[in-house]
Coordinates of C-alpha atoms and ligand atoms in Angstrom, one line a residue:
M1 CA 0.0 0.0 0.0
K2 CA 1.4 3.4 -0.9
K3 CA 2.9 5.1 2.1
I4 CA 1.1 8.3 2.8
I5 CA 3.4 11.1 3.8
L6 CA 1.4 13.7 5.8
S7 CA 2.8 16.9 4.3
A8 CA 2.4 19.8 6.7
F9 CA 0.4 22.3 4.7
V10 CA 1.9 25.7 4.9
L11 CA -1.4 27.2 5.8
L12 CA -1.9 30.7 4.4
P13 CA -3.8 32.9 6.8
F14 CA -7.3 31.6 6.4
L15 CA -9.3 34.3 4.7
M16 CA -11.5 35.2 7.6
N17 CA -11.4 36.7 11.0
A18 CA -9.9 34.4 13.6
Q19 CA -12.9 33.0 15.4
E20 CA -13.5 33.9 19.0
S21 CA -13.6 30.8 21.2
L22 CA -17.1 29.3 21.4
I23 CA -19.1 29.8 24.6
Q24 CA -19.7 26.2 25.8
N25 CA -23.3 25.3 26.6
V26 CA -24.8 28.7 25.6
Y27 CA -28.3 27.7 26.7
A28 CA -27.2 27.5 30.3
R29 CA -26.0 31.1 30.2
D30 CA -27.8 34.4 30.8
Y31 CA -29.2 35.2 27.3
V32 CA -32.0 36.9 25.5
T33 CA -33.2 35.5 22.2
L34 CA -33.2 37.5 19.0
N35 CA -35.4 34.8 17.4
G36 CA -38.5 36.4 15.8
S37 CA -39.2 38.8 13.0
W38 CA -36.3 40.4 11.2
N39 CA -36.5 42.8 8.2
Y40 CA -34.7 41.5 5.1
I41 CA -33.4 42.8 1.8
I42 CA -32.6 40.5 -1.1
D43 CA -29.3 41.7 -2.6
P44 CA -28.3 39.6 -5.7
F45 CA -25.5 42.1 -6.8
D46 CA -24.3 42.9 -3.3
M47 CA -25.3 46.5 -3.6
G48 CA -25.3 46.7 0.1
Y49 CA -21.6 45.7 0.4
Y50 CA -19.8 47.0 -2.7
D51 CA -19.9 50.3 -4.7
Y52 CA -20.2 50.2 -8.5
R53 CA -16.5 49.7 -8.8
L54 CA -16.8 46.6 -6.6
Q55 CA -14.9 48.3 -3.7
E56 CA -16.2 47.7 -0.2
N57 CA -18.7 50.5 0.5
P58 CA -18.1 52.1 3.9
N59 CA -21.8 53.2 3.9
G60 CA -23.2 49.8 3.1
F61 CA -26.6 48.4 4.2
F62 CA -25.1 47.6 7.5
K63 CA -25.4 51.4 8.3
N64 CA -29.2 51.0 8.3
R65 CA -29.4 54.6 7.0
K66 CA -32.7 56.5 6.6
A67 CA -33.3 59.4 4.2
Q68 CA -32.9 62.6 6.2
S69 CA -34.7 64.9 3.8
K70 CA -36.8 64.8 0.6
T71 CA -33.6 65.1 -1.5
D72 CA -31.6 62.6 0.5
L73 CA -30.8 59.5 -1.8
V74 CA -30.8 56.3 0.2
E75 CA -31.7 53.3 -2.0
Y76 CA -32.7 50.9 0.7
N77 CA -34.8 50.9 3.8
F78 CA -35.0 48.0 6.2
D79 CA -38.0 49.4 8.0
T80 CA -40.2 49.2 4.9
S81 CA -38.7 45.9 3.8
P82 CA -40.5 42.5 4.4
L83 CA -40.2 40.5 7.5
M84 CA -38.9 36.9 8.0
V85 CA -39.2 34.9 11.1
I86 CA -35.7 33.8 12.2
P87 CA -34.4 31.1 12.6
S88 CA -35.2 30.0 9.0
D89 CA -33.8 29.3 5.6
W90 CA -35.0 31.9 3.1
N91 CA -35.7 29.3 0.3
T92 CA -39.0 28.1 1.9
K93 CA -40.2 31.5 3.2
N94 CA -40.4 33.4 -0.1
K95 CA -41.2 31.9 -3.5
Q96 CA -38.7 34.3 -5.1
L97 CA -36.0 32.7 -3.0
F98 CA -36.6 29.0 -3.5
F99 CA -33.6 28.6 -5.9
Y100 CA -31.8 31.8 -4.7
E101 CA -28.1 31.8 -4.2
G102 CA -26.6 35.1 -3.2
S103 CA -26.7 37.7 -0.4
V104 CA -29.7 38.6 1.8
W105 CA -29.4 41.3 4.5
F106 CA -31.3 40.9 7.8
K107 CA -31.9 43.6 10.4
K108 CA -33.4 43.6 13.9
D109 CA -33.8 46.3 16.5
F110 CA -33.4 45.4 20.2
D111 CA -33.3 47.2 23.4
Y112 CA -30.6 46.4 25.9
T113 CA -29.6 47.3 29.4
K114 CA -25.8 47.0 30.0
K115 CA -24.9 45.3 33.2
P116 CA -21.7 46.4 35.2
G117 CA -19.0 43.7 35.4
K118 CA -20.5 41.8 32.5
K119 CA -19.4 41.0 28.9
T120 CA -21.9 40.8 26.1
F121 CA -21.7 38.4 23.1
V122 CA -23.9 37.7 20.1
Y123 CA -24.2 34.0 19.5
F124 CA -25.4 32.3 16.2
G125 CA -26.3 28.6 16.2
A126 CA -25.4 28.7 12.5
A127 CA -25.9 30.7 9.3
N128 CA -25.3 29.4 5.8
Y129 CA -22.7 30.0 4.4
D130 CA -20.7 33.3 4.5
T131 CA -21.9 35.5 7.3
K132 CA -20.9 39.1 8.2
V133 CA -22.3 40.6 11.4
Y134 CA -22.7 44.3 12.3
L135 CA -23.9 46.1 15.4
N136 CA -25.1 49.7 15.3
G137 CA -23.4 50.1 12.0
E138 CA -20.0 48.6 12.9
K139 CA -18.7 45.2 11.9
V140 CA -18.3 42.7 14.8
G141 CA -17.2 39.7 12.9
E142 CA -17.7 37.2 10.2
H143 CA -17.9 33.4 9.8
I144 CA -17.5 30.9 7.0
G145 CA -19.4 27.6 7.2
G146 CA -23.1 26.8 7.2
F147 CA -23.5 24.3 10.1
T148 CA -21.5 25.3 13.1
P149 CA -22.0 28.0 15.8
F150 CA -20.0 31.2 16.3
N151 CA -20.1 34.1 18.7
F152 CA -18.6 37.6 18.8
D153 CA -17.8 39.9 21.7
I154 CA -20.0 43.0 21.4
S155 CA -19.3 44.5 24.8
E156 CA -17.8 47.7 23.4
K157 CA -20.4 48.1 20.7
V158 CA -23.8 47.3 22.4
K159 CA -25.5 50.4 23.9
N160 CA -27.8 51.1 26.7
G161 CA -31.3 51.5 25.1
S162 CA -31.9 50.8 21.5
N163 CA -29.5 48.9 19.2
F164 CA -29.8 47.4 15.7
I165 CA -28.0 44.3 14.4
V166 CA -27.5 43.7 10.7
V167 CA -26.4 40.4 9.2
R168 CA -25.4 39.7 5.6
V169 CA -25.7 36.1 4.7
N170 CA -24.4 34.8 1.4
N171 CA -25.1 31.2 0.5
E172 CA -23.3 31.1 -2.9
R173 CA -21.4 27.8 -3.4
H174 CA -17.6 27.9 -4.0
P175 CA -15.4 25.3 -5.7
E176 CA -12.9 25.8 -2.8
G177 CA -15.7 25.7 -0.2
V178 CA -16.6 23.1 2.4
P179 CA -18.9 21.7 0.9
T180 CA -17.8 22.4 -2.6
I181 CA -20.3 23.4 -5.4
N182 CA -21.8 19.9 -5.8
A183 CA -23.9 18.3 -3.1
D184 CA -27.1 16.3 -3.0
W185 CA -29.0 18.5 -0.6
W186 CA -30.8 21.9 -0.9
N187 CA -28.5 24.9 -0.5
Y188 CA -30.7 26.5 2.2
G189 CA -29.4 30.0 2.9
G190 CA -30.0 32.3 5.8
I191 CA -29.8 32.6 9.6
T192 CA -30.9 29.0 9.9
R193 CA -30.4 28.5 13.7
E194 CA -31.0 30.6 16.8
V195 CA -29.5 34.0 17.6
M196 CA -29.0 35.2 21.2
I197 CA -27.4 38.1 23.1
V198 CA -25.5 36.5 25.9
D199 CA -24.3 38.1 29.2
V200 CA -21.4 36.6 31.0
P201 CA -19.2 37.9 33.8
D202 CA -16.0 39.8 32.7
V203 CA -14.1 36.7 33.8
F204 CA -16.2 33.7 32.9
I205 CA -16.0 30.0 32.3
S206 CA -15.9 30.0 28.5
D207 CA -15.3 26.3 28.0
Y208 CA -15.3 23.0 29.9
L209 CA -15.1 19.2 29.4
V210 CA -16.5 16.7 31.8
Q211 CA -16.4 13.0 30.9
L212 CA -15.2 9.5 32.0
E213 CA -11.5 9.0 31.5
K214 CA -11.0 6.8 28.3
G215 CA -11.4 3.1 29.3
K216 CA -12.3 3.9 32.9
Y217 CA -15.7 3.7 34.7
D218 CA -14.8 5.3 38.0
H219 CA -12.8 8.4 37.1
I220 CA -14.3 11.6 35.7
V221 CA -11.8 13.9 34.0
G222 CA -11.8 17.0 31.8
N223 CA -11.0 20.6 32.2
I224 CA -12.2 24.1 32.7
Q225 CA -11.1 27.2 30.7
L226 CA -11.7 30.8 31.7
N227 CA -11.9 33.5 29.0
Q228 CA -8.9 35.1 30.5
A229 CA -5.5 33.9 31.7
K230 CA -6.3 34.3 35.4
A231 CA -4.8 32.1 38.1
G232 CA -6.4 31.3 41.4
E233 CA -10.0 31.3 40.3
V234 CA -11.9 28.8 42.5
I235 CA -14.4 26.7 40.7
E236 CA -16.7 24.1 42.3
I237 CA -18.0 21.1 40.4
M238 CA -21.1 19.4 41.8
I239 CA -22.8 16.3 40.6
P240 CA -25.5 16.1 43.3
E241 CA -26.7 12.6 42.4
L242 CA -23.2 11.2 42.8
K243 CA -22.6 13.3 46.0
V244 CA -19.7 15.0 44.2
R245 CA -18.6 18.4 45.3
E246 CA -15.0 19.2 44.4
I247 CA -13.0 22.4 44.1
F248 CA -10.6 23.2 41.3
V249 CA -8.3 26.3 41.0
T250 CA -7.2 27.8 37.7
D251 CA -3.5 28.1 36.7
E252 CA -1.8 31.1 35.2
K253 CA -3.6 30.3 31.9
G254 CA -7.0 30.4 33.5
F255 CA -7.1 26.6 33.0
A256 CA -7.9 23.8 35.5
Q257 CA -7.7 20.0 35.0
I258 CA -10.7 18.1 36.5
S259 CA -10.2 14.7 38.3
I260 CA -13.2 13.3 40.2
H261 CA -13.3 9.7 41.5
A262 CA -16.9 8.5 41.1
K263 CA -18.7 5.6 39.5
P264 CA -21.7 7.0 37.6
E265 CA -24.6 5.0 36.2
L266 CA -23.7 4.5 32.5
W267 CA -25.6 6.1 29.7
G268 CA -26.9 3.9 26.9
P269 CA -29.9 3.2 24.7
E270 CA -31.5 1.0 27.3
N271 CA -30.8 3.6 30.1
P272 CA -30.1 7.1 28.8
K273 CA -29.0 8.3 32.2
L274 CA -28.0 12.0 32.4
Y275 CA -26.6 13.7 35.5
E276 CA -27.0 17.3 36.4
V277 CA -23.5 18.7 36.5
V278 CA -23.1 22.2 38.1
L279 CA -20.0 24.4 37.6
S280 CA -20.1 27.3 40.0
R281 CA -17.9 30.1 41.1
E282 CA -18.7 33.4 42.9
A283 CA -19.7 35.2 39.7
E284 CA -21.6 32.4 37.8
E285 CA -23.3 29.0 37.9
I286 CA -23.6 26.8 34.9
K287 CA -25.8 23.7 34.8
D288 CA -25.5 20.9 32.2
Q289 CA -27.0 17.5 31.7
I290 CA -24.1 15.1 31.1
G291 CA -24.1 11.3 30.4
F292 CA -21.2 9.0 31.1
R293 CA -20.3 6.1 28.8
Q294 CA -17.4 4.4 27.0
I295 CA -17.3 3.7 23.2
E296 CA -14.5 1.6 21.7
T297 CA -13.7 -1.2 19.3
R298 CA -12.2 -4.6 19.9
G299 CA -11.3 -6.5 16.7
K300 CA -14.4 -6.5 14.5
E301 CA -16.7 -5.5 17.4
I302 CA -18.0 -2.1 18.6
L303 CA -18.3 -2.0 22.4
L304 CA -20.6 0.4 24.2
N305 CA -19.7 0.3 27.9
G306 CA -17.7 -2.8 27.3
E307 CA -20.6 -4.7 25.7
K308 CA -20.8 -5.6 22.0
T309 CA -23.3 -3.4 20.3
F310 CA -24.8 -3.1 16.9
F311 CA -25.5 0.4 15.5
R312 CA -29.2 0.1 14.4
G313 CA -29.1 3.3 12.6
I314 CA -30.7 5.6 10.0
C315 CA -29.4 8.6 8.1
I316 CA -31.1 12.0 8.7
H317 CA -30.8 15.3 6.8
E318 CA -31.5 18.5 8.8
E319 CA -34.8 19.0 6.9
A320 CA -37.9 20.1 8.8
P321 CA -40.6 17.4 8.9
F322 CA -43.7 18.3 6.9
R323 CA -42.9 21.9 6.2
Q324 CA -39.4 21.3 4.5
G325 CA -36.6 23.8 4.9
R326 CA -33.9 23.7 7.6
A327 CA -34.9 22.0 10.8
W328 CA -33.7 23.8 13.9
S329 CA -36.0 23.5 16.9
P330 CA -36.5 21.0 19.8
D331 CA -39.9 20.2 18.2
D332 CA -38.3 19.3 14.8
A333 CA -35.8 17.1 16.7
K334 CA -38.5 15.4 18.6
V335 CA -40.4 14.5 15.4
L336 CA -37.4 13.2 13.5
L337 CA -35.9 11.3 16.4
G338 CA -39.3 10.0 17.4
W339 CA -39.5 8.4 13.9
A340 CA -36.0 6.9 14.4
K341 CA -37.0 5.5 17.7
E342 CA -40.2 4.0 16.2
L343 CA -38.0 2.4 13.6
G344 CA -36.1 0.6 16.4
C345 CA -32.9 2.7 16.1
N346 CA -30.3 3.1 18.7
F347 CA -28.2 5.2 16.3
V348 CA -28.5 8.1 13.8
R349 CA -26.1 9.3 11.2
L350 CA -26.7 13.1 11.0
A351 CA -25.7 13.7 7.4
H352 CA -23.7 15.4 6.0
Y353 CA -22.9 18.3 8.4
P354 CA -23.2 19.0 12.1
H355 CA -26.9 19.4 13.0
N356 CA -28.4 21.9 15.5
E357 CA -27.6 21.3 19.2
H358 CA -31.3 20.4 20.0
M359 CA -30.9 17.3 17.8
I360 CA -28.0 16.1 19.9
R361 CA -29.5 16.8 23.2
E362 CA -32.8 15.2 22.2
A363 CA -30.9 12.1 21.0
E364 CA -29.2 12.0 24.5
K365 CA -32.5 12.0 26.2
L366 CA -33.8 9.2 23.9
G367 CA -30.7 7.0 24.2
I368 CA -29.8 7.4 20.6
M369 CA -26.1 7.4 19.6
V370 CA -25.0 9.9 17.0
W371 CA -22.6 10.0 14.1
S372 CA -21.7 13.7 13.5
E373 CA -20.0 14.7 10.3
I374 CA -18.4 17.7 8.6
P375 CA -19.4 18.5 5.0
V376 CA -16.1 17.3 3.4
Y377 CA -18.3 15.8 0.7
W378 CA -17.4 14.5 -2.8
T379 CA -15.0 16.6 -4.8
I380 CA -13.4 19.0 -2.2
H381 CA -10.3 20.9 -3.3
W382 CA -7.8 18.8 -1.6
D383 CA -4.8 20.9 -2.7
N384 CA -6.1 24.2 -1.4
P385 CA -4.7 25.1 2.0
N386 CA -7.7 27.5 2.7
T387 CA -10.1 24.6 2.0
Y388 CA -8.2 22.5 4.5
A389 CA -8.2 25.4 7.1
N390 CA -12.0 25.8 6.5
A391 CA -12.6 22.0 7.0
Q392 CA -10.4 21.9 10.1
Q393 CA -12.2 24.9 11.6
Q394 CA -15.6 23.3 11.0
L395 CA -14.3 20.1 12.6
D396 CA -13.0 22.1 15.5
E397 CA -16.3 23.9 16.0
M398 CA -18.2 20.7 15.7
I399 CA -16.1 19.0 18.4
S400 CA -16.0 22.1 20.6
R401 CA -19.7 22.5 20.7
D402 CA -20.5 18.8 21.4
K403 CA -17.6 17.3 23.3
N404 CA -19.8 17.0 26.4
R405 CA -22.5 15.2 24.5
C406 CA -22.3 11.5 25.4
A407 CA -24.8 10.6 22.6
I408 CA -22.1 11.4 20.0
T409 CA -20.1 8.2 19.5
V410 CA -18.6 8.9 16.0
W411 CA -16.9 11.9 14.5
S412 CA -16.9 11.6 10.7
I413 CA -14.5 13.6 8.6
A414 CA -15.8 12.9 5.1
N415 CA -18.4 11.4 2.7
E416 CA -17.7 9.6 -0.6
T417 CA -14.4 11.3 -1.5
P418 CA -12.5 10.3 -4.6
H419 CA -9.2 8.6 -4.0
S420 CA -6.0 10.5 -4.6
D421 CA -2.7 11.2 -2.7
S422 CA -3.8 14.8 -1.9
R423 CA -7.1 13.6 -0.6
D424 CA -5.4 11.1 1.6
V425 CA -3.1 13.8 3.0
F426 CA -6.0 16.1 3.6
L427 CA -8.1 13.5 5.3
G428 CA -5.2 12.0 7.2
K429 CA -4.5 15.4 8.7
L430 CA -8.2 15.9 9.6
A431 CA -8.4 12.5 11.2
K432 CA -5.3 13.2 13.3
Y433 CA -6.7 16.6 14.3
A434 CA -9.9 15.0 15.4
R435 CA -8.2 12.3 17.4
D436 CA -5.8 14.8 19.0
K437 CA -8.8 16.9 20.1
D438 CA -10.9 13.9 21.3
N439 CA -9.5 10.4 21.6
T440 CA -12.5 9.1 23.4
R441 CA -14.8 8.7 20.4
L442 CA -14.7 6.7 17.2
I443 CA -13.3 8.3 14.1
S444 CA -14.8 7.3 10.7
M445 CA -15.8 8.5 7.3
A446 CA -18.1 7.2 4.6
M447 CA -15.9 5.4 2.1
E448 CA -16.9 4.0 -1.3
V449 CA -17.1 0.4 -2.6
S450 CA -15.0 -0.7 -5.6
G451 CA -16.0 -3.7 -7.7
E452 CA -13.4 -6.4 -7.7
A453 CA -14.8 -9.3 -9.7
K454 CA -18.3 -10.1 -11.0
D455 CA -19.7 -11.3 -7.7
V456 CA -17.3 -9.6 -5.3
S457 CA -17.5 -6.1 -3.8
K458 CA -14.4 -4.7 -2.1
V459 CA -13.7 -1.9 0.3
Q460 CA -10.2 -0.6 -0.4
D461 CA -9.2 2.8 1.1
N462 CA -5.8 4.1 2.3
M463 CA -7.7 5.8 5.1
N464 CA -8.4 2.4 6.7
T465 CA -5.5 3.0 9.1
F466 CA -6.9 6.4 10.3
V467 CA -10.5 5.2 11.2
D468 CA -11.8 3.0 14.0
I469 CA -14.7 1.6 12.0
I470 CA -14.7 0.9 8.3
S471 CA -17.8 2.7 7.0
F472 CA -18.9 2.7 3.4
N473 CA -21.9 3.5 1.2
S474 CA -23.2 0.6 -0.9
Y475 CA -25.9 1.2 -3.6
L476 CA -26.0 -2.3 -5.1
G477 CA -29.3 -2.7 -6.8
W478 CA -29.8 1.0 -7.3
Y479 CA -26.7 2.7 -8.8
G480 CA -25.7 -0.5 -10.6
G481 CA -26.3 -4.2 -10.2
K482 CA -29.6 -5.9 -9.5
I483 CA -31.4 -6.7 -6.3
E484 CA -31.0 -10.4 -7.0
D485 CA -27.2 -10.0 -7.3
M486 CA -27.2 -9.7 -3.5
K487 CA -28.0 -13.4 -3.1
T488 CA -24.6 -14.3 -4.4
R489 CA -22.6 -11.2 -3.7
K490 CA -19.4 -11.7 -1.7
W491 CA -17.7 -8.9 0.3
N492 CA -14.0 -8.3 0.6
I493 CA -13.3 -5.9 3.5
P494 CA -9.6 -6.7 4.3
Y495 CA -9.4 -4.9 7.6
D496 CA -9.5 -6.2 11.1
K497 CA -12.0 -3.6 12.2
P498 CA -15.8 -3.5 12.5
F499 CA -17.6 -2.5 9.3
F500 CA -20.6 -0.2 9.2
V501 CA -22.8 0.3 6.1
S502 CA -23.2 4.1 6.3
E503 CA -25.6 4.2 3.4
F504 CA -27.7 1.9 1.2
G505 CA -31.2 2.6 -0.2
A506 CA -33.5 3.1 -3.1
G507 CA -35.9 5.8 -4.3
A508 CA -39.6 5.2 -4.0
L509 CA -42.5 7.5 -4.5
Q510 CA -44.8 7.0 -1.5
G511 CA -48.1 5.5 -2.8
K512 CA -46.6 4.1 -6.0
H513 CA -47.3 0.4 -6.1
S514 CA -46.5 -2.4 -8.5
S515 CA -44.3 -5.5 -8.5
E516 CA -41.0 -5.4 -6.7
T517 CA -39.2 -5.4 -10.0
E518 CA -40.5 -1.9 -10.9
I519 CA -38.2 1.0 -9.9
W520 CA -39.7 3.9 -7.9
T521 CA -42.3 1.6 -6.3
E522 CA -42.5 1.1 -2.6
E523 CA -42.3 -2.7 -3.3
Y524 CA -38.9 -2.3 -5.0
Q525 CA -37.5 -0.2 -2.2
A526 CA -38.7 -2.7 0.4
Q527 CA -37.3 -5.6 -1.5
L528 CA -33.9 -3.9 -1.8
Y529 CA -33.9 -3.3 2.0
K530 CA -34.8 -7.0 2.6
E531 CA -32.1 -8.4 0.4
T532 CA -29.4 -5.8 1.4
L533 CA -29.9 -6.5 5.1
A534 CA -29.8 -10.3 4.5
M535 CA -26.6 -9.9 2.5
F536 CA -24.7 -7.9 5.1
D537 CA -26.0 -10.0 7.9
K538 CA -24.0 -12.9 6.6
V539 CA -20.7 -10.9 6.5
E540 CA -18.3 -11.2 9.4
G541 CA -17.8 -7.8 11.2
F542 CA -21.2 -6.4 10.3
A543 CA -21.5 -3.9 13.2
G544 CA -24.3 -1.7 12.1
T545 CA -25.9 0.3 9.3
S546 CA -27.6 3.7 8.7
P547 CA -29.6 3.3 5.5
W548 CA -30.2 6.3 3.3
I549 CA -32.5 7.9 4.6
L550 CA -35.3 8.6 7.1
V551 CA -37.3 11.2 5.2
D552 CA -37.5 12.4 1.5
F553 CA -35.6 15.6 1.2
Y554 CA -35.2 18.5 -1.3
S555 CA -32.2 18.2 -3.6
P556 CA -31.4 20.2 -6.7
R557 CA -30.1 17.0 -8.3
R558 CA -33.5 15.2 -8.5
Q559 CA -35.4 16.5 -11.5
L560 CA -37.6 13.5 -12.6
N561 CA -41.0 15.3 -12.7
G562 CA -43.9 13.4 -11.3
I563 CA -41.6 11.2 -9.3
Q564 CA -38.8 13.3 -7.7
D565 CA -39.9 17.0 -8.4
F566 CA -36.7 18.1 -6.7
F567 CA -37.0 15.5 -3.9
N568 CA -34.6 12.8 -3.2
R569 CA -37.1 9.9 -2.8
K570 CA -34.9 7.5 -0.8
G571 CA -36.7 8.3 2.4
L572 CA -38.5 5.6 4.4
I573 CA -41.0 8.3 5.1
S574 CA -42.4 10.7 2.5
N575 CA -42.0 14.5 2.8
N576 CA -45.7 14.5 4.0
G577 CA -44.8 12.1 6.9
V578 CA -46.3 8.9 5.4
K579 CA -44.3 5.7 6.0
K580 CA -43.4 3.5 3.1
Q581 CA -43.2 -0.3 3.1
A582 CA -39.4 -0.3 3.5
F583 CA -39.9 1.5 6.9
F584 CA -41.5 -1.7 8.2
E585 CA -38.9 -3.9 6.5
L586 CA -36.1 -2.1 8.4
Q587 CA -38.1 -2.0 11.6
D588 CA -38.6 -5.7 11.5
F589 CA -34.9 -6.3 10.9
Y590 CA -33.9 -4.1 13.9
K591 CA -36.4 -5.7 16.2
N592 CA -34.9 -9.1 15.4
K593 CA -31.3 -7.9 15.3
A594 CA -31.7 -6.2 18.7
D595 CA -31.9 -9.6 20.4
E596 CA -28.9 -11.0 18.6
Y597 CA -26.6 -8.1 19.6
K598 CA -28.1 -7.0 22.9
Ligands
LIG601 C1 -24.7 9.3 -1.8 C2 -24.5 10.5 -0.9 C3 -25.9 11.1 -0.4 C4 -26.8 11.1 -1.5 C5 -27.1 9.6 -1.8 C6 -28.1 9.5 -3.0 O1 -24.3 8.2 -1.1 O2 -23.7 10.2 0.3 O3 -25.6 12.4 0.1 O4 -28.0 11.7 -1.2 O5 -26.0 8.9 -2.2 O6 -27.6 9.4 -4.2 O7 -29.3 9.5 -2.8

């Protein structure tokens, strides 16, 4: 096998502001929401950002100017512009914007009372894709990436009384972007997740990690980081149910290691036990709900809390049930994960990008393990250092936000990426970065299958040494081959690791019925599920699967009118929430499998 030399990219300064460190567990902080009605202005030629010579305009829309007299020329007015309820993608809120890719400006007024001894941040759950934020006419920061949170310190810019925030979101795709210009999901643009104004003490706990030491069941470790390099800060950690009350003191970097000897009840699908964990100091108290578990592999087995487990999964896009558009809320999460639970799942693959925090926290409550992934998808520009820096930043933000979420058992760094030396270097670096940041979870990626001989499928990928489970997408019977081929198909997966079928599936229009030999019928999809599951169930090392996909979803790549109508129809449930026959095929398999691998 070709030796992969990890070349150290000479990273050019990544073309965006250095991100401020993320406030951990923002929902536990003192915040006011900016969810609700925002004025918006569609700006296809970026009139609000550039002058007619394409130079940045110092008096752009972010100034929120008003005409001062009858002769004053101001060619925009937020206050007379339409309103959109945020969080939301714009594509499903205005017919003019269904296919729109470009800039939209958003503006919201809010009153604020400054508090002495406090810092103030503005926090975004996510916005897709290129976001610039202004407060009272001055820039506060910008962010690239459509699926991870970011926050900016506005302490010096927020005023007592009335303020206005302006956000420019541009969802244009870029070849060097992450994802690149080609993806099989709708390019929903906008402020797609929650926005809050957060108050924290001048010196505050900006980040923390609390979890079992890798491989141990009676030692809780982690760390606490203040926003400032301040020694001697006394922080108490309480876990009342475990009768834990311990004091830690920060070092000269404002950092403290945590070490607590306790034996918590373990989190798992059968018992999704979460503990209240309280971090407190004189100026603040932060409460979190944290579960404790171990995930590891042994040979071809995945072990949860030392017991062999089988990932009974399903893939899910962040698409709102029934109404379409980006999902973002606890209610959306409850519906989607409720369907997964009904299917018999103990695992979900949240494709192909980090989903909103409510999805992860709801999965924890339901005892559903999570595969979380960054959108390093298909033909990424492997040789571009800024593309790598972007991917690494999104990986960093994904792990930073969710490192205390026990439901997450897999970090995935890619999906269906074409083989090349530069791709192997890029992904090898990402895999190492993920493991350096968090060596307690499984690292994986969705690989592809290569044909070997007529009746043999092979998984062959240089990345096999970087991942803990060999995951791959197999579309035998859909993108090539026939369903009956599965009866004789052999698999060559030459790695002593568990294998996980991260995708298989077929399209079916809900309500279309005929014989199981006719494509697009529910019968065909159900038969493909039946035969695929039977095929893999015979292969040694089969440790789970997350078929593609729970619900039909919008995609710009699915044009077959009368059948697809811009929907990818591989869902087990239609976009109207109606279950197809294959739903029950998979449910039946999981109900049987559950006993075999309990
Ligand atoms: C690929 C890809 C998915 C896509 C699916 C399909 O495996 O990972 O994002 O939607 O196949 O073609 O339906």
